Amino acid sequence: MITTVTKAIFPVAGLGTRFLPATKSIPKEIMTLVDRPLIQYAIDEAREAGITDFIFVTAKGKSALEDYFDRAPELEKKLRDSNKTALLEELKRSDMESGSIAYIRQREAKGLGHAVWCARRFIGDEPFAVLLPDDVISGQQGCLKQMIDAYRETGGNMVAAMQVPDSQTKNYGIIDKGAENGRLVSVKGMVEKPALGTAPSNLAVIGRYILRPEVMDALGKFQQGAGGEIQLTDAIADQIDQGRPVHGFRFEGTRFDCGSKAGFLQATVAFALERSDLREEFGVFLDSITHLHHAAE
Ligand code: G1P
């Protein structure tokens, strides 16, 4: 059985309606947290975890994403000629070796599970990771790297897990918890976006997954779930019913929900404060604006 995970799927076909009008012409994944596009954070995290094959499930209107990962020889030359080595290094993050990145179109918006299924031929018979770029996770060590280290011991399927307030469970895939062992939780069942008051726990699935190829077969049944969409959560729950283990992994780090405006702004502020070139000036501004805000209350 192959247990090394080298392939990752990035579902990026969503319309990003919450960020209209910006997303009328810019893919949401290109919107920047400070100066790096959202997608770059997921790519960096995947690379750190040892991923070498990057599979994007895109849709119409997302071609800016492909350009972002292309080489920019003229720009590189200009930077080299003017000795801007730091910027050149930064550019390298988005330079993907030919053949390491593949784009697949999801032709109909049928849900996250369907988007993942669209990549099935690239996955074949291997375990694979899924990263939802809206979930940006900062910390000492990348979330996927932490999961892959744990997965080497557990095998099976694994989902990132995080405690959320009861009022929020309706927005997530929720885990029915079994035995706990350190950061690992044995998953007895999973429900996608349960109605308020019906969630089996408040342990939510966050957008990082390590999955066995059999999940693709479950997705290929095209069973509609919450919101009439084909849900990844349901296909993973199906694995449990088939007697295949699924683990939740309580990762270390801070997760920002960059699919929402408030989460995107929080991530922007947090990342700006982490940057040595911005911390001081931006910190002074934040202090002054929060004082003004309190004074106005
Ligand atoms: C998706 C998944 C959900 C998961 C969430 C994490 O939902 O379907 O199970 O909890 O991502 O961010 P979405 O936020 O795309 O509606």
PDB file of C-alpha atoms and ligand atoms in Angstrom:
ATOM      1  CA  MET A   1       0.000   0.000   0.000  1.00  0.00           C
ATOM      2  CA  ILE A   2       1.405   3.436  -0.932  1.00  0.00           C
ATOM      3  CA  THR A   3       1.515   5.747   2.061  1.00  0.00           C
ATOM      4  CA  THR A   4       3.674   8.584   0.708  1.00  0.00           C
ATOM      5  CA  VAL A   5       1.538  11.556  -0.221  1.00  0.00           C
ATOM      6  CA  THR A   6       2.913  13.531  -3.160  1.00  0.00           C
ATOM      7  CA  LYS A   7      -0.252  14.729  -4.909  1.00  0.00           C
ATOM      8  CA  ALA A   8      -2.557  17.501  -3.758  1.00  0.00           C
ATOM      9  CA  ILE A   9      -5.841  18.790  -5.127  1.00  0.00           C
ATOM     10  CA  PHE A  10      -6.699  22.478  -4.811  1.00  0.00           C
ATOM     11  CA  PRO A  11     -10.396  23.102  -5.518  1.00  0.00           C
ATOM     12  CA  VAL A  12     -10.473  26.663  -6.870  1.00  0.00           C
ATOM     13  CA  ALA A  13     -13.549  26.651  -9.079  1.00  0.00           C
ATOM     14  CA  GLY A  14     -15.794  28.712  -6.755  1.00  0.00           C
ATOM     15  CA  LEU A  15     -17.224  31.997  -7.973  1.00  0.00           C
ATOM     16  CA  GLY A  16     -16.220  33.920  -4.856  1.00  0.00           C
ATOM     17  CA  THR A  17     -19.544  35.763  -4.780  1.00  0.00           C
ATOM     18  CA  ARG A  18     -18.895  36.968  -1.215  1.00  0.00           C
ATOM     19  CA  PHE A  19     -16.132  39.158  -2.621  1.00  0.00           C
ATOM     20  CA  LEU A  20     -18.058  40.745  -5.470  1.00  0.00           C
ATOM     21  CA  PRO A  21     -17.514  43.099  -7.196  1.00  0.00           C
ATOM     22  CA  ALA A  22     -13.744  42.346  -6.906  1.00  0.00           C
ATOM     23  CA  THR A  23     -14.236  38.746  -8.027  1.00  0.00           C
ATOM     24  CA  LYS A  24     -16.016  39.882 -11.175  1.00  0.00           C
ATOM     25  CA  SER A  25     -12.595  40.006 -12.826  1.00  0.00           C
ATOM     26  CA  ILE A  26     -10.092  38.593 -10.285  1.00  0.00           C
ATOM     27  CA  PRO A  27     -10.227  34.995  -9.050  1.00  0.00           C
ATOM     28  CA  LYS A  28     -10.704  35.051  -5.280  1.00  0.00           C
ATOM     29  CA  GLU A  29      -7.530  32.979  -4.889  1.00  0.00           C
ATOM     30  CA  ILE A  30      -5.464  35.816  -6.392  1.00  0.00           C
ATOM     31  CA  MET A  31      -6.708  38.351  -3.844  1.00  0.00           C
ATOM     32  CA  THR A  32      -3.785  39.251  -1.611  1.00  0.00           C
ATOM     33  CA  LEU A  33      -3.066  38.902   2.059  1.00  0.00           C
ATOM     34  CA  VAL A  34      -0.531  41.738   2.362  1.00  0.00           C
ATOM     35  CA  ASP A  35       1.324  41.025  -0.922  1.00  0.00           C
ATOM     36  CA  ARG A  36       0.890  37.296  -1.469  1.00  0.00           C
ATOM     37  CA  PRO A  37      -2.139  35.842  -3.196  1.00  0.00           C
ATOM     38  CA  LEU A  38      -4.314  33.585  -1.068  1.00  0.00           C
ATOM     39  CA  ILE A  39      -3.373  30.554  -3.176  1.00  0.00           C
ATOM     40  CA  GLN A  40       0.345  31.049  -2.440  1.00  0.00           C
ATOM     41  CA  TYR A  41      -0.174  30.225   1.239  1.00  0.00           C
ATOM     42  CA  ALA A  42      -1.742  26.855   0.363  1.00  0.00           C
ATOM     43  CA  ILE A  43       1.026  26.097  -2.146  1.00  0.00           C
ATOM     44  CA  ASP A  44       3.760  26.926   0.377  1.00  0.00           C
ATOM     45  CA  GLU A  45       2.064  24.711   2.962  1.00  0.00           C
ATOM     46  CA  ALA A  46       1.773  21.821   0.490  1.00  0.00           C
ATOM     47  CA  ARG A  47       5.432  22.139  -0.551  1.00  0.00           C
ATOM     48  CA  GLU A  48       6.547  22.114   3.069  1.00  0.00           C
ATOM     49  CA  ALA A  49       4.607  18.838   3.472  1.00  0.00           C
ATOM     50  CA  GLY A  50       6.456  17.206   0.567  1.00  0.00           C
ATOM     51  CA  ILE A  51       3.818  17.613  -2.156  1.00  0.00           C
ATOM     52  CA  THR A  52       5.332  17.574  -5.648  1.00  0.00           C
ATOM     53  CA  ASP A  53       2.234  17.317  -7.875  1.00  0.00           C
ATOM     54  CA  PHE A  54      -0.248  20.178  -7.683  1.00  0.00           C
ATOM     55  CA  ILE A  55      -3.676  19.672  -9.235  1.00  0.00           C
ATOM     56  CA  PHE A  56      -5.964  22.661  -9.588  1.00  0.00           C
ATOM     57  CA  VAL A  57      -9.650  22.193 -10.215  1.00  0.00           C
ATOM     58  CA  THR A  58     -10.612  25.463 -11.830  1.00  0.00           C
ATOM     59  CA  ALA A  59     -13.519  26.934 -13.777  1.00  0.00           C
ATOM     60  CA  LYS A  60     -14.232  29.610 -16.328  1.00  0.00           C
ATOM     61  CA  GLY A  61     -12.735  32.992 -15.481  1.00  0.00           C
ATOM     62  CA  LYS A  62      -9.784  31.605 -13.508  1.00  0.00           C
ATOM     63  CA  SER A  63      -7.035  31.964 -16.102  1.00  0.00           C
ATOM     64  CA  ALA A  64      -5.232  34.592 -13.981  1.00  0.00           C
ATOM     65  CA  LEU A  65      -4.336  31.695 -11.691  1.00  0.00           C
ATOM     66  CA  GLU A  66      -2.482  29.901 -14.482  1.00  0.00           C
ATOM     67  CA  ASP A  67      -0.583  33.071 -15.342  1.00  0.00           C
ATOM     68  CA  TYR A  68       0.377  33.545 -11.733  1.00  0.00           C
ATOM     69  CA  PHE A  69       2.182  30.198 -11.674  1.00  0.00           C
ATOM     70  CA  ASP A  70       3.976  30.778 -14.961  1.00  0.00           C
ATOM     71  CA  ARG A  71       7.490  32.161 -15.354  1.00  0.00           C
ATOM     72  CA  ALA A  72       7.961  35.871 -15.926  1.00  0.00           C
ATOM     73  CA  PRO A  73      11.343  36.098 -17.758  1.00  0.00           C
ATOM     74  CA  GLU A  74      11.175  39.844 -18.531  1.00  0.00           C
ATOM     75  CA  LEU A  75      10.250  40.750 -15.013  1.00  0.00           C
ATOM     76  CA  GLU A  76      12.960  38.459 -13.638  1.00  0.00           C
ATOM     77  CA  LYS A  77      15.559  40.071 -15.906  1.00  0.00           C
ATOM     78  CA  LYS A  78      14.584  43.573 -14.781  1.00  0.00           C
ATOM     79  CA  LEU A  79      14.845  42.574 -11.131  1.00  0.00           C
ATOM     80  CA  ARG A  80      18.184  40.864 -11.732  1.00  0.00           C
ATOM     81  CA  ASP A  81      19.566  43.883 -13.611  1.00  0.00           C
ATOM     82  CA  SER A  82      18.593  46.175 -10.767  1.00  0.00           C
ATOM     83  CA  ASN A  83      19.903  43.774  -8.077  1.00  0.00           C
ATOM     84  CA  LYS A  84      16.523  43.257  -6.423  1.00  0.00           C
ATOM     85  CA  THR A  85      17.458  39.832  -5.073  1.00  0.00           C
ATOM     86  CA  ALA A  86      14.867  39.710  -2.279  1.00  0.00           C
ATOM     87  CA  LEU A  87      12.058  40.284  -4.779  1.00  0.00           C
ATOM     88  CA  LEU A  88      13.554  37.684  -7.121  1.00  0.00           C
ATOM     89  CA  GLU A  89      13.499  35.158  -4.276  1.00  0.00           C
ATOM     90  CA  GLU A  90       9.896  36.044  -3.525  1.00  0.00           C
ATOM     91  CA  LEU A  91       8.973  35.517  -7.197  1.00  0.00           C
ATOM     92  CA  LYS A  92      10.450  32.020  -7.088  1.00  0.00           C
ATOM     93  CA  ARG A  93       7.652  30.901  -4.767  1.00  0.00           C
ATOM     94  CA  SER A  94       5.199  31.169  -7.645  1.00  0.00           C
ATOM     95  CA  ASP A  95       7.455  29.555 -10.223  1.00  0.00           C
ATOM     96  CA  MET A  96       6.194  26.003 -10.688  1.00  0.00           C
ATOM     97  CA  GLU A  97       8.330  23.553 -12.593  1.00  0.00           C
ATOM     98  CA  SER A  98       6.809  22.391 -15.906  1.00  0.00           C
ATOM     99  CA  GLY A  99       4.802  19.232 -15.352  1.00  0.00           C
ATOM    100  CA  SER A 100       4.368  19.726 -11.619  1.00  0.00           C
ATOM    101  CA  ILE A 101       1.099  21.568 -11.969  1.00  0.00           C
ATOM    102  CA  ALA A 102      -2.090  20.500 -13.740  1.00  0.00           C
ATOM    103  CA  TYR A 103      -5.357  22.307 -14.323  1.00  0.00           C
ATOM    104  CA  ILE A 104      -8.694  20.595 -14.682  1.00  0.00           C
ATOM    105  CA  ARG A 105     -11.952  22.348 -15.382  1.00  0.00           C
ATOM    106  CA  GLN A 106     -14.994  21.591 -13.290  1.00  0.00           C
ATOM    107  CA  ARG A 107     -17.616  22.127 -15.941  1.00  0.00           C
ATOM    108  CA  GLU A 108     -20.596  22.349 -13.621  1.00  0.00           C
ATOM    109  CA  ALA A 109     -20.777  23.725 -10.079  1.00  0.00           C
ATOM    110  CA  LYS A 110     -21.900  20.550  -8.326  1.00  0.00           C
ATOM    111  CA  GLY A 111     -20.099  20.971  -5.032  1.00  0.00           C
ATOM    112  CA  LEU A 112     -16.745  20.334  -3.375  1.00  0.00           C
ATOM    113  CA  GLY A 113     -17.024  16.546  -3.655  1.00  0.00           C
ATOM    114  CA  HIS A 114     -17.600  16.807  -7.375  1.00  0.00           C
ATOM    115  CA  ALA A 115     -14.625  19.171  -7.783  1.00  0.00           C
ATOM    116  CA  VAL A 116     -12.351  16.650  -6.062  1.00  0.00           C
ATOM    117  CA  TRP A 117     -13.762  13.822  -8.190  1.00  0.00           C
ATOM    118  CA  CYS A 118     -12.848  15.792 -11.349  1.00  0.00           C
ATOM    119  CA  ALA A 119      -9.164  15.127 -10.482  1.00  0.00           C
ATOM    120  CA  ARG A 120      -9.585  11.335 -10.199  1.00  0.00           C
ATOM    121  CA  ARG A 121      -7.469  10.419 -13.235  1.00  0.00           C
ATOM    122  CA  PHE A 122      -4.500  12.334 -11.875  1.00  0.00           C
ATOM    123  CA  ILE A 123      -4.792  10.554  -8.543  1.00  0.00           C
ATOM    124  CA  GLY A 124      -5.034   6.988  -9.805  1.00  0.00           C
ATOM    125  CA  ASP A 125      -4.337   4.515  -7.038  1.00  0.00           C
ATOM    126  CA  GLU A 126      -2.508   6.769  -4.592  1.00  0.00           C
ATOM    127  CA  PRO A 127      -3.417   8.579  -1.395  1.00  0.00           C
ATOM    128  CA  PHE A 128      -3.776  12.315  -1.937  1.00  0.00           C
ATOM    129  CA  ALA A 129      -4.169  15.586  -0.077  1.00  0.00           C
ATOM    130  CA  VAL A 130      -6.886  18.195  -0.549  1.00  0.00           C
ATOM    131  CA  LEU A 131      -6.285  21.811   0.490  1.00  0.00           C
ATOM    132  CA  LEU A 132      -9.072  24.379   0.508  1.00  0.00           C
ATOM    133  CA  PRO A 133      -7.234  27.692  -0.030  1.00  0.00           C
ATOM    134  CA  ASP A 134      -9.952  29.682   1.801  1.00  0.00           C
ATOM    135  CA  ASP A 135      -8.701  28.139   5.019  1.00  0.00           C
ATOM    136  CA  VAL A 136      -5.397  29.867   5.724  1.00  0.00           C
ATOM    137  CA  ILE A 137      -3.535  28.349   8.659  1.00  0.00           C
ATOM    138  CA  SER A 138      -0.527  30.011  10.230  1.00  0.00           C
ATOM    139  CA  GLY A 139       1.774  28.433  12.774  1.00  0.00           C
ATOM    140  CA  GLN A 140       5.241  27.132  13.494  1.00  0.00           C
ATOM    141  CA  GLN A 141       4.768  24.161  11.212  1.00  0.00           C
ATOM    142  CA  GLY A 142       2.303  23.879   8.330  1.00  0.00           C
ATOM    143  CA  CYS A 143      -0.957  22.064   9.072  1.00  0.00           C
ATOM    144  CA  LEU A 144      -0.540  19.562   6.219  1.00  0.00           C
ATOM    145  CA  LYS A 145       3.018  18.719   7.314  1.00  0.00           C
ATOM    146  CA  GLN A 146       1.744  18.009  10.835  1.00  0.00           C
ATOM    147  CA  MET A 147      -0.967  15.784   9.367  1.00  0.00           C
ATOM    148  CA  ILE A 148       1.355  13.883   7.050  1.00  0.00           C
ATOM    149  CA  ASP A 149       3.697  13.162   9.967  1.00  0.00           C
ATOM    150  CA  ALA A 150       0.761  11.763  11.954  1.00  0.00           C
ATOM    151  CA  TYR A 151      -0.597   9.893   8.918  1.00  0.00           C
ATOM    152  CA  ARG A 152       2.665   7.952   8.554  1.00  0.00           C
ATOM    153  CA  GLU A 153       1.662   6.217  11.788  1.00  0.00           C
ATOM    154  CA  THR A 154      -2.097   5.949  11.244  1.00  0.00           C
ATOM    155  CA  GLY A 155      -2.626   5.461   7.494  1.00  0.00           C
ATOM    156  CA  GLY A 156      -6.321   5.544   6.505  1.00  0.00           C
ATOM    157  CA  ASN A 157      -7.994   8.894   5.922  1.00  0.00           C
ATOM    158  CA  MET A 158      -7.383  12.058   7.890  1.00  0.00           C
ATOM    159  CA  VAL A 159      -9.144  15.419   8.205  1.00  0.00           C
ATOM    160  CA  ALA A 160      -7.955  18.579   9.972  1.00  0.00           C
ATOM    161  CA  ALA A 161     -10.144  19.308  12.984  1.00  0.00           C
ATOM    162  CA  MET A 162     -10.859  22.354  15.119  1.00  0.00           C
ATOM    163  CA  GLN A 163     -13.273  23.177  17.921  1.00  0.00           C
ATOM    164  CA  VAL A 164     -15.885  25.800  16.901  1.00  0.00           C
ATOM    165  CA  PRO A 165     -18.620  27.535  18.936  1.00  0.00           C
ATOM    166  CA  ASP A 166     -21.977  25.667  18.936  1.00  0.00           C
ATOM    167  CA  SER A 167     -23.568  28.510  16.970  1.00  0.00           C
ATOM    168  CA  GLN A 168     -21.069  27.888  14.130  1.00  0.00           C
ATOM    169  CA  THR A 169     -21.427  24.126  13.646  1.00  0.00           C
ATOM    170  CA  LYS A 170     -24.010  24.694  10.895  1.00  0.00           C
ATOM    171  CA  ASN A 171     -21.257  26.101   8.654  1.00  0.00           C
ATOM    172  CA  TYR A 172     -18.933  23.074   8.723  1.00  0.00           C
ATOM    173  CA  GLY A 173     -18.516  19.366   8.303  1.00  0.00           C
ATOM    174  CA  ILE A 174     -18.877  18.092  11.893  1.00  0.00           C
ATOM    175  CA  ILE A 175     -17.218  15.042  13.430  1.00  0.00           C
ATOM    176  CA  ASP A 176     -18.957  12.416  15.530  1.00  0.00           C
ATOM    177  CA  LYS A 177     -16.102  11.717  17.930  1.00  0.00           C
ATOM    178  CA  GLY A 178     -14.778   8.341  19.016  1.00  0.00           C
ATOM    179  CA  ALA A 179     -11.654   7.633  21.069  1.00  0.00           C
ATOM    180  CA  GLU A 180      -9.085  10.429  21.449  1.00  0.00           C
ATOM    181  CA  ASN A 181      -5.330  10.000  21.532  1.00  0.00           C
ATOM    182  CA  GLY A 182      -3.352  13.231  21.837  1.00  0.00           C
ATOM    183  CA  ARG A 183      -4.081  15.275  18.725  1.00  0.00           C
ATOM    184  CA  LEU A 184      -5.843  12.352  17.043  1.00  0.00           C
ATOM    185  CA  VAL A 185      -9.572  11.702  17.229  1.00  0.00           C
ATOM    186  CA  SER A 186     -11.115   8.553  15.850  1.00  0.00           C
ATOM    187  CA  VAL A 187     -14.041   9.598  13.624  1.00  0.00           C
ATOM    188  CA  LYS A 188     -17.266   7.585  14.044  1.00  0.00           C
ATOM    189  CA  GLY A 189     -19.276   9.638  11.583  1.00  0.00           C
ATOM    190  CA  MET A 190     -19.388  13.002   9.837  1.00  0.00           C
ATOM    191  CA  VAL A 191     -22.220  15.342   8.850  1.00  0.00           C
ATOM    192  CA  GLU A 192     -22.052  18.262   6.480  1.00  0.00           C
ATOM    193  CA  LYS A 193     -23.507  21.508   7.835  1.00  0.00           C
ATOM    194  CA  PRO A 194     -25.922  20.029  10.405  1.00  0.00           C
ATOM    195  CA  ALA A 195     -28.974  22.123  11.329  1.00  0.00           C
ATOM    196  CA  LEU A 196     -28.539  24.111  14.539  1.00  0.00           C
ATOM    197  CA  GLY A 197     -28.876  21.934  17.625  1.00  0.00           C
ATOM    198  CA  THR A 198     -28.342  18.650  15.750  1.00  0.00           C
ATOM    199  CA  ALA A 199     -24.521  18.573  15.513  1.00  0.00           C
ATOM    200  CA  PRO A 200     -22.896  15.426  16.993  1.00  0.00           C
ATOM    201  CA  SER A 201     -20.125  17.596  18.524  1.00  0.00           C
ATOM    202  CA  ASN A 202     -18.515  20.963  17.975  1.00  0.00           C
ATOM    203  CA  LEU A 203     -15.397  19.518  16.363  1.00  0.00           C
ATOM    204  CA  ALA A 204     -15.362  20.910  12.817  1.00  0.00           C
ATOM    205  CA  VAL A 205     -13.516  19.749   9.736  1.00  0.00           C
ATOM    206  CA  ILE A 206     -11.118  22.407   8.407  1.00  0.00           C
ATOM    207  CA  GLY A 207     -10.009  22.379   4.775  1.00  0.00           C
ATOM    208  CA  ARG A 208      -7.055  19.964   4.881  1.00  0.00           C
ATOM    209  CA  TYR A 209      -7.562  16.299   4.054  1.00  0.00           C
ATOM    210  CA  ILE A 210      -5.445  13.212   3.395  1.00  0.00           C
ATOM    211  CA  LEU A 211      -7.584  10.690   1.583  1.00  0.00           C
ATOM    212  CA  ARG A 212      -7.372   7.184   0.231  1.00  0.00           C
ATOM    213  CA  PRO A 213      -8.135   6.736  -3.493  1.00  0.00           C
ATOM    214  CA  GLU A 214     -11.315   4.771  -2.614  1.00  0.00           C
ATOM    215  CA  VAL A 215     -12.891   8.133  -1.684  1.00  0.00           C
ATOM    216  CA  MET A 216     -12.989   8.861  -5.434  1.00  0.00           C
ATOM    217  CA  ASP A 217     -15.217   5.802  -5.955  1.00  0.00           C
ATOM    218  CA  ALA A 218     -17.620   7.040  -3.291  1.00  0.00           C
ATOM    219  CA  LEU A 219     -17.674  10.497  -4.942  1.00  0.00           C
ATOM    220  CA  GLY A 220     -18.363   8.848  -8.298  1.00  0.00           C
ATOM    221  CA  LYS A 221     -21.771   7.727  -6.988  1.00  0.00           C
ATOM    222  CA  PHE A 222     -22.781  11.403  -7.289  1.00  0.00           C
ATOM    223  CA  GLN A 223     -24.991  11.285  -4.234  1.00  0.00           C
ATOM    224  CA  GLN A 224     -26.411  14.690  -3.457  1.00  0.00           C
ATOM    225  CA  GLY A 225     -26.001  15.869   0.113  1.00  0.00           C
ATOM    226  CA  ALA A 226     -26.390  19.145   2.008  1.00  0.00           C
ATOM    227  CA  GLY A 227     -27.524  22.005  -0.236  1.00  0.00           C
ATOM    228  CA  GLY A 228     -28.158  19.549  -3.097  1.00  0.00           C
ATOM    229  CA  GLU A 229     -24.390  19.337  -3.707  1.00  0.00           C
ATOM    230  CA  ILE A 230     -22.011  16.380  -3.928  1.00  0.00           C
ATOM    231  CA  GLN A 231     -20.221  16.648  -0.588  1.00  0.00           C
ATOM    232  CA  LEU A 232     -16.689  15.501   0.233  1.00  0.00           C
ATOM    233  CA  THR A 233     -17.833  14.997   3.838  1.00  0.00           C
ATOM    234  CA  ASP A 234     -20.393  12.368   2.736  1.00  0.00           C
ATOM    235  CA  ALA A 235     -17.807  10.413   0.723  1.00  0.00           C
ATOM    236  CA  ILE A 236     -15.491  10.344   3.754  1.00  0.00           C
ATOM    237  CA  ALA A 237     -18.372   9.270   6.017  1.00  0.00           C
ATOM    238  CA  ASP A 238     -19.028   6.472   3.510  1.00  0.00           C
ATOM    239  CA  GLN A 239     -15.471   5.203   4.129  1.00  0.00           C
ATOM    240  CA  ILE A 240     -16.288   4.788   7.819  1.00  0.00           C
ATOM    241  CA  ASP A 241     -19.381   2.755   6.873  1.00  0.00           C
ATOM    242  CA  GLN A 242     -17.098   0.558   4.737  1.00  0.00           C
ATOM    243  CA  GLY A 243     -14.935  -0.103   7.802  1.00  0.00           C
ATOM    244  CA  ARG A 244     -12.037   2.104   6.663  1.00  0.00           C
ATOM    245  CA  PRO A 245     -10.522   4.287   9.369  1.00  0.00           C
ATOM    246  CA  VAL A 246     -10.888   8.062   9.403  1.00  0.00           C
ATOM    247  CA  HIS A 247      -8.969  10.231  11.874  1.00  0.00           C
ATOM    248  CA  GLY A 248      -9.482  13.813  12.898  1.00  0.00           C
ATOM    249  CA  PHE A 249      -6.265  15.717  13.596  1.00  0.00           C
ATOM    250  CA  ARG A 250      -6.345  18.696  15.955  1.00  0.00           C
ATOM    251  CA  PHE A 251      -3.647  20.785  14.311  1.00  0.00           C
ATOM    252  CA  GLU A 252      -1.509  23.396  15.994  1.00  0.00           C
ATOM    253  CA  GLY A 253      -1.879  26.861  14.497  1.00  0.00           C
ATOM    254  CA  THR A 254      -4.327  29.680  13.865  1.00  0.00           C
ATOM    255  CA  ARG A 255      -6.905  29.227  11.159  1.00  0.00           C
ATOM    256  CA  PHE A 256      -8.392  32.156   9.264  1.00  0.00           C
ATOM    257  CA  ASP A 257     -11.599  31.741   7.294  1.00  0.00           C
ATOM    258  CA  CYS A 258     -10.583  33.738   4.234  1.00  0.00           C
ATOM    259  CA  GLY A 259     -13.837  32.759   2.522  1.00  0.00           C
ATOM    260  CA  SER A 260     -15.470  35.464   4.651  1.00  0.00           C
ATOM    261  CA  LYS A 261     -14.683  39.173   4.621  1.00  0.00           C
ATOM    262  CA  ALA A 262     -14.108  39.348   8.376  1.00  0.00           C
ATOM    263  CA  GLY A 263     -11.738  36.352   8.235  1.00  0.00           C
ATOM    264  CA  PHE A 264      -9.863  37.799   5.275  1.00  0.00           C
ATOM    265  CA  LEU A 265      -9.369  41.097   7.117  1.00  0.00           C
ATOM    266  CA  GLN A 266      -8.244  39.301  10.283  1.00  0.00           C
ATOM    267  CA  ALA A 267      -5.651  37.350   8.300  1.00  0.00           C
ATOM    268  CA  THR A 268      -4.458  40.545   6.599  1.00  0.00           C
ATOM    269  CA  VAL A 269      -3.931  42.282   9.938  1.00  0.00           C
ATOM    270  CA  ALA A 270      -2.294  39.231  11.569  1.00  0.00           C
ATOM    271  CA  PHE A 271       0.111  38.671   8.669  1.00  0.00           C
ATOM    272  CA  ALA A 272       0.963  42.372   8.405  1.00  0.00           C
ATOM    273  CA  LEU A 273       1.908  42.364  12.102  1.00  0.00           C
ATOM    274  CA  GLU A 274       4.175  39.350  11.534  1.00  0.00           C
ATOM    275  CA  ARG A 275       6.161  41.208   8.888  1.00  0.00           C
ATOM    276  CA  SER A 276       9.309  42.964  10.060  1.00  0.00           C
ATOM    277  CA  ASP A 277       8.987  45.591   7.292  1.00  0.00           C
ATOM    278  CA  LEU A 278       5.436  46.535   8.343  1.00  0.00           C
ATOM    279  CA  ARG A 279       5.062  45.691  12.019  1.00  0.00           C
ATOM    280  CA  GLU A 280       6.055  49.035  13.454  1.00  0.00           C
ATOM    281  CA  GLU A 281       4.272  51.444  11.146  1.00  0.00           C
ATOM    282  CA  PHE A 282       1.165  49.293  10.867  1.00  0.00           C
ATOM    283  CA  GLY A 283       1.116  48.572  14.618  1.00  0.00           C
ATOM    284  CA  VAL A 284       1.111  52.305  15.430  1.00  0.00           C
ATOM    285  CA  PHE A 285      -1.731  52.839  12.993  1.00  0.00           C
ATOM    286  CA  LEU A 286      -3.747  49.946  14.479  1.00  0.00           C
ATOM    287  CA  ASP A 287      -3.300  51.315  17.993  1.00  0.00           C
ATOM    288  CA  SER A 288      -4.481  54.743  16.958  1.00  0.00           C
ATOM    289  CA  ILE A 289      -7.474  53.491  15.032  1.00  0.00           C
ATOM    290  CA  THR A 290      -8.605  51.186  17.852  1.00  0.00           C
ATOM    291  CA  HIS A 291      -8.348  54.070  20.337  1.00  0.00           C
ATOM    292  CA  LEU A 292     -10.497  56.212  18.054  1.00  0.00           C
ATOM    293  CA  HIS A 293     -12.961  53.348  17.726  1.00  0.00           C
ATOM    294  CA  HIS A 294     -13.218  52.915  21.508  1.00  0.00           C
ATOM    295  CA  ALA A 295     -13.549  56.664  22.029  1.00  0.00           C
ATOM    296  CA  ALA A 296     -16.457  56.787  19.585  1.00  0.00           C
ATOM    297  CA  GLU A 297     -18.329  54.072  21.514  1.00  0.00           C
TER     298      GLU A 297
HETATM  299  C1  G1P B   1     -16.155  23.078   3.171  1.00  0.00           C
HETATM  300  C2  G1P B   1     -16.519  21.648   3.575  1.00  0.00           C
HETATM  301  C3  G1P B   1     -16.819  21.586   5.060  1.00  0.00           C
HETATM  302  C4  G1P B   1     -15.639  22.117   5.854  1.00  0.00           C
HETATM  303  C5  G1P B   1     -15.291  23.540   5.390  1.00  0.00           C
HETATM  304  C6  G1P B   1     -14.012  24.012   6.045  1.00  0.00           C
HETATM  305  O1  G1P B   1     -17.293  23.887   3.312  1.00  0.00           O
HETATM  306  O2  G1P B   1     -17.643  21.245   2.815  1.00  0.00           O
HETATM  307  O3  G1P B   1     -17.080  20.235   5.435  1.00  0.00           O
HETATM  308  O4  G1P B   1     -15.957  22.113   7.238  1.00  0.00           O
HETATM  309  O5  G1P B   1     -15.091  23.585   3.968  1.00  0.00           O
HETATM  310  O6  G1P B   1     -13.705  25.312   5.710  1.00  0.00           O
HETATM  311  P1  G1P B   1     -17.418  25.365   2.644  1.00  0.00           P
HETATM  312  O7  G1P B   1     -16.779  26.304   3.613  1.00  0.00           O
HETATM  313  O8  G1P B   1     -16.703  25.299   1.338  1.00  0.00           O
HETATM  314  O9  G1P B   1     -18.891  25.605   2.515  1.00  0.00           O
END
